[in-house]
Structures are given as structure tokens and as C-alpha cells.
Amino acid sequence: MFAVSVQNQEARLGRGVPARAPHWSVDVLPQLVSNCAQCHFGGNRQGNYAMDSYVELFSGGDFAPMAPTIVAGYPDRSFLFEKVDRRYPGFGVQMPEGLPPLSQSVRAVLAEWIRAGARRD
């Protein structure tokens, strides 16, 4: 685990995409905690959406009936990615709401993780 975190220090800091497929626990979850915790972790469920666990991440909250939250292999079909990547997503507003958009490198890590199958490791 230590070698993976050292190898991907720039990605973990939001300054690049890892050289290998992003890992849920090392690359994706820390970014979600850093950027989404205020509204979607620890009992906060804005939009009825929680990110406290891998399973909840896929639940979709209020928008679940309208769009799949994560479609493994397809960031462009994943509403979670649309919400952080597009200034004007199909439903609602860009996340994180009321804050600057996620950096391009954080969005790239999330997209690559979804593209690689959105696996939990």
C-alpha cells in the first residue's frame, strides 16, 4: 500500500492521473472525501445521496430514476461524472455546489476509474 501511495503522490494530491488504473481506495475515495464530504458524507445526504460507502456511491439519490449514477466503463454515461464535469449537467447543478469545479486532474482520475470498470479495491 505504501508503494502505491508514493508512486501516485501527484494523483492523490489532485495534480495528475496515475500511471496505472486508478484505485478506489487510494485515488478516488480521498478525492470524494476532500471535495464532497460537506454534503454527502457522515450523515449528510443532500439530494438523498450519500457517498459514505462504495455501495451508496452507486445509489444515485434523487436523480437515480432519471440517470444511472455510474456506468462502469463509461464516464460519459455516468451521471456522477456528468455532475462534476459539466458546467450545466442534464439535471441540477454542477458539483460541488457553490464551490469552484473540481480540478481537471481530479475529474480525469474519476473518469479513468470509471473507464477502468469503477472497481472497488
XYZ file of N, CA and C in Angstrom:
363
model
N 0.835 -1.190 0.000
C 0.000 0.000 0.000
C 0.879 1.252 0.000
N 1.958 1.245 0.784
C 2.832 2.412 0.849
C 3.433 2.722 -0.511
N 3.887 1.687 -1.214
C 4.493 1.904 -2.534
C 3.492 2.509 -3.512
N 2.244 2.061 -3.456
C 1.222 2.603 -4.353
C 0.993 4.074 -4.048
N 0.918 4.440 -2.761
C 0.643 5.836 -2.423
C 1.811 6.737 -2.782
N 3.041 6.262 -2.640
C 4.201 7.058 -3.038
C 4.244 7.186 -4.554
N 4.000 6.085 -5.247
C 4.026 6.078 -6.709
C 3.017 7.058 -7.285
N 1.903 7.244 -6.621
C 0.829 8.071 -7.156
C 0.594 9.337 -6.351
N 1.637 9.849 -5.726
C 1.518 11.039 -4.891
C 0.893 12.207 -5.654
N 1.299 12.463 -6.870
C 0.755 13.588 -7.638
C -0.737 13.409 -7.885
N -1.173 12.186 -8.207
C -2.596 11.930 -8.441
C -3.382 12.111 -7.150
N -2.849 11.621 -6.031
C -3.556 11.762 -4.762
C -3.709 13.222 -4.379
N -2.785 14.050 -4.774
C -2.852 15.477 -4.479
C -3.662 16.244 -5.514
N -4.254 15.533 -6.465
C -5.090 16.176 -7.468
C -4.305 16.857 -8.565
N -3.084 16.386 -8.804
C -2.243 17.035 -9.814
C -1.874 16.116 -10.959
N -2.676 15.112 -11.210
C -2.381 14.236 -12.339
C -3.131 12.932 -12.253
N -3.058 12.189 -13.322
C -3.691 10.883 -13.392
C -2.620 9.839 -13.130
N -2.923 8.822 -12.300
C -1.921 7.800 -12.027
C -1.484 7.093 -13.308
N -0.274 6.564 -13.296
C 0.264 5.854 -14.457
C -0.455 4.534 -14.676
N -1.101 4.013 -13.659
C -1.864 2.769 -13.776
C -3.334 3.109 -13.522
N -4.226 2.152 -13.710
C -5.646 2.399 -13.474
C -5.842 2.900 -12.043
N -6.617 3.960 -11.865
C -6.835 4.484 -10.509
C -7.477 3.443 -9.604
N -7.069 3.471 -8.350
C -7.630 2.589 -7.335
C -8.692 3.353 -6.550
N -9.793 2.677 -6.235
C -10.872 3.273 -5.452
C -10.336 3.865 -4.146
N -9.661 3.043 -3.363
C -9.271 3.451 -2.011
C -8.120 4.447 -1.979
N -7.262 4.428 -2.968
C -6.069 5.282 -2.959
C -6.288 6.574 -3.740
N -6.964 6.505 -4.864
C -7.064 7.658 -5.759
C -8.438 8.328 -5.776
N -9.513 7.539 -5.713
C -10.856 8.096 -5.884
C -11.471 8.512 -4.548
N -11.537 7.611 -3.598
C -12.170 7.916 -2.318
C -11.576 9.149 -1.635
N -10.258 9.300 -1.574
C -9.727 10.521 -0.939
C -10.194 11.810 -1.616
N -10.345 11.788 -2.932
C -10.829 12.978 -3.637
C -12.298 13.243 -3.313
N -13.091 12.186 -3.226
C -14.500 12.364 -2.875
C -14.636 12.896 -1.455
N -13.855 12.363 -0.537
C -13.896 12.851 0.841
C -13.485 14.326 0.886
N -12.419 14.673 0.195
C -11.934 16.061 0.199
C -12.928 17.039 -0.411
N -13.631 16.614 -1.434
C -14.457 17.547 -2.201
C -15.964 17.413 -1.998
N -16.414 16.300 -1.424
C -17.856 16.046 -1.358
C -18.371 15.817 0.065
N -17.477 15.746 1.039
C -17.858 15.361 2.402
C -18.878 16.291 3.032
N -18.761 17.558 2.783
C -19.646 18.529 3.421
C -21.123 18.226 3.140
N -21.414 17.696 1.992
C -22.813 17.465 1.600
C -23.216 16.000 1.488
N -22.247 15.075 1.357
C -22.606 13.693 1.032
C -21.926 12.626 1.892
N -21.292 12.999 2.999
C -20.650 12.032 3.891
C -21.101 12.268 5.329
N -20.944 11.243 6.155
C -21.177 11.392 7.590
C -22.593 11.784 7.965
N -23.563 11.207 7.309
C -24.950 11.518 7.615
C -25.520 12.653 6.783
N -24.677 13.383 6.088
C -25.162 14.424 5.181
C -25.593 13.753 3.889
N -26.826 13.973 3.511
C -27.378 13.304 2.330
C -28.116 14.301 1.450
N -27.456 15.364 1.072
C -28.134 16.316 0.198
C -28.562 15.603 -1.076
N -29.778 15.877 -1.492
C -30.331 15.198 -2.663
C -30.558 13.723 -2.414
N -30.651 13.318 -1.132
C -30.782 11.905 -0.739
C -29.630 11.060 -1.261
N -28.471 11.667 -1.388
C -27.309 10.960 -1.942
C -26.170 10.961 -0.936
N -25.727 9.771 -0.584
C -24.597 9.607 0.330
C -23.458 8.903 -0.389
N -22.241 9.256 -0.018
C -21.044 8.643 -0.589
C -20.222 7.937 0.488
N -20.848 7.620 1.619
C -20.120 7.027 2.736
C -19.559 5.644 2.425
N -20.158 4.945 1.493
C -19.660 3.615 1.146
C -19.670 3.458 -0.369
N -18.944 2.464 -0.807
C -18.885 2.151 -2.235
C -20.286 1.848 -2.768
N -21.081 1.101 -2.007
C -22.436 0.741 -2.427
C -23.301 1.989 -2.543
N -23.241 2.881 -1.545
C -24.056 4.095 -1.585
C -23.680 4.990 -2.764
N -22.419 4.970 -3.142
C -21.959 5.785 -4.261
C -22.776 5.500 -5.520
N -23.195 4.257 -5.685
C -23.954 3.843 -6.872
C -25.454 4.079 -6.741
N -25.932 4.519 -5.570
C -27.374 4.623 -5.309
C -28.066 5.725 -6.102
N -27.396 6.839 -6.308
C -27.941 7.894 -7.146
C -28.820 8.934 -6.502
N -29.340 8.683 -5.311
C -30.163 9.684 -4.653
C -31.384 10.070 -5.462
N -31.763 11.341 -5.387
C -32.973 11.843 -6.052
C -32.957 11.663 -7.567
N -31.775 11.630 -8.169
C -31.695 11.554 -9.626
C -31.630 10.118 -10.154
N -31.621 9.134 -9.263
C -31.497 7.729 -9.681
C -32.522 7.311 -10.733
N -33.789 7.732 -10.625
C -34.749 7.302 -11.654
C -34.494 7.920 -13.028
N -33.716 8.997 -13.074
C -33.528 9.721 -14.336
C -32.238 9.364 -15.070
N -31.225 8.928 -14.326
C -29.926 8.655 -14.957
C -29.122 7.717 -14.068
N -28.393 6.758 -14.655
C -27.550 5.871 -13.845
C -26.379 6.651 -13.249
N -26.132 6.434 -11.982
C -25.083 7.178 -11.289
C -23.704 6.867 -11.855
N -23.382 5.589 -11.944
C -22.095 5.170 -12.508
C -22.340 3.992 -13.430
N -21.855 4.100 -14.648
C -21.911 3.004 -15.602
C -20.465 2.577 -15.830
N -20.083 1.469 -15.211
C -18.701 1.002 -15.293
C -18.259 0.919 -16.755
N -17.136 1.551 -17.032
C -16.585 1.566 -18.379
C -16.944 2.809 -19.173
N -17.926 3.585 -18.700
C -18.435 4.708 -19.487
C -18.635 5.978 -18.656
N -17.605 6.784 -18.488
C -17.790 8.025 -17.730
C -18.824 8.942 -18.374
N -18.904 8.940 -19.703
C -19.846 9.822 -20.398
C -21.306 9.405 -20.198
N -21.550 8.196 -19.694
C -22.912 7.727 -19.389
C -23.191 7.740 -17.885
N -22.211 8.182 -17.094
C -22.303 8.163 -15.637
C -22.686 9.542 -15.118
N -23.848 9.620 -14.476
C -24.358 10.907 -14.023
C -23.449 11.545 -12.976
N -22.815 10.741 -12.128
C -21.875 11.299 -11.153
C -20.784 12.087 -11.872
N -20.233 11.520 -12.931
C -19.183 12.216 -13.668
C -19.739 13.456 -14.368
N -20.930 13.338 -14.929
C -21.545 14.496 -15.577
C -21.716 15.648 -14.580
N -22.123 15.319 -13.353
C -22.361 16.355 -12.342
C -21.080 17.099 -11.951
N -19.943 16.430 -11.989
C -18.699 17.130 -11.630
C -17.978 17.687 -12.847
N -18.275 17.154 -14.029
C -17.527 17.560 -15.219
C -18.183 18.682 -16.017
N -19.492 18.748 -16.025
C -20.186 19.717 -16.883
C -20.685 20.923 -16.098
N -20.497 22.058 -16.682
C -20.994 23.298 -16.070
C -22.509 23.250 -15.928
N -23.186 22.683 -16.926
C -24.642 22.567 -16.902
C -25.029 21.107 -17.144
N -25.048 20.282 -16.070
C -25.436 18.881 -16.253
C -26.907 18.771 -16.639
N -27.322 17.597 -17.075
C -28.697 17.388 -17.508
C -29.733 17.680 -16.447
N -29.412 17.425 -15.182
C -30.313 17.686 -14.064
C -29.524 18.389 -12.974
N -30.125 19.364 -12.337
C -29.477 20.023 -11.214
C -28.339 20.941 -11.632
N -27.367 21.091 -10.737
C -26.238 21.991 -10.970
C -24.923 21.229 -10.870
N -23.859 21.866 -11.339
C -22.533 21.255 -11.256
C -22.128 21.109 -9.794
N -21.453 20.023 -9.495
C -20.946 19.767 -8.148
C -19.448 20.032 -8.104
N -18.923 20.442 -6.970
C -19.630 20.726 -5.732
C -20.382 22.054 -5.813
N -21.621 22.010 -5.392
C -22.498 23.173 -5.497
C -21.961 24.356 -4.686
N -21.910 25.508 -5.337
C -21.489 26.728 -4.669
C -19.996 26.863 -4.478
N -19.231 25.918 -4.989
C -17.769 25.943 -4.879
C -17.172 25.859 -6.278
N -15.883 26.162 -6.409
C -15.256 26.016 -7.729
C -15.327 24.562 -8.198
N -15.404 24.350 -9.505
C -15.422 22.973 -10.030
C -14.158 22.215 -9.617
N -14.269 20.895 -9.596
C -13.096 20.065 -9.324
C -12.042 20.330 -10.391
N -10.795 20.174 -10.014
C -9.714 20.400 -10.975
C -9.807 19.402 -12.117
N -9.226 19.762 -13.228
C -9.222 18.874 -14.398
C -8.577 17.538 -14.058
N -7.523 17.546 -13.259
C -6.854 16.281 -12.950
C -7.715 15.398 -12.041
N -8.457 15.982 -11.110
C -9.352 15.178 -10.262
C -10.459 14.585 -11.123
N -11.015 15.367 -12.028
C -12.050 14.848 -12.928
C -11.476 13.753 -13.819
N -10.222 13.899 -14.252
C -9.585 12.879 -15.096
C -9.397 11.571 -14.327
N -9.038 11.656 -13.056
C -8.887 10.447 -12.233
C -10.235 9.746 -12.108
N -11.281 10.504 -11.823
C -12.610 9.915 -11.699
C -13.047 9.274 -13.023
N -12.830 9.965 -14.122
C -13.196 9.419 -15.434
C -12.422 8.142 -15.729
N -11.142 8.141 -15.441
C -10.322 6.961 -15.727
C -10.720 5.789 -14.839
N -11.066 6.058 -13.578
C -11.525 5.000 -12.675
C -12.814 4.373 -13.222
N -13.751 5.197 -13.663
C -14.995 4.682 -14.244
C -14.689 3.909 -15.524
N -13.843 4.472 -16.378
C -13.474 3.822 -17.647
C -12.837 2.456 -17.406
N -12.079 2.342 -16.315
C -11.397 1.085 -15.997
C -12.308 0.075 -15.291
N -13.585 0.415 -15.122
C -14.538 -0.530 -14.557
C -15.119 -0.133 -13.212
N -14.696 1.007 -12.659
C -15.221 1.507 -11.381
C -15.178 0.441 -10.303
N -14.071 -0.285 -10.256
C -13.929 -1.374 -9.294
C -13.541 -0.865 -7.912
N -13.983 -1.627 -6.921
C -13.579 -1.373 -5.539
C -12.358 -2.231 -5.275
N -11.310 -1.632 -4.762
C -10.102 -2.402 -4.463
C -9.649 -2.176 -3.043
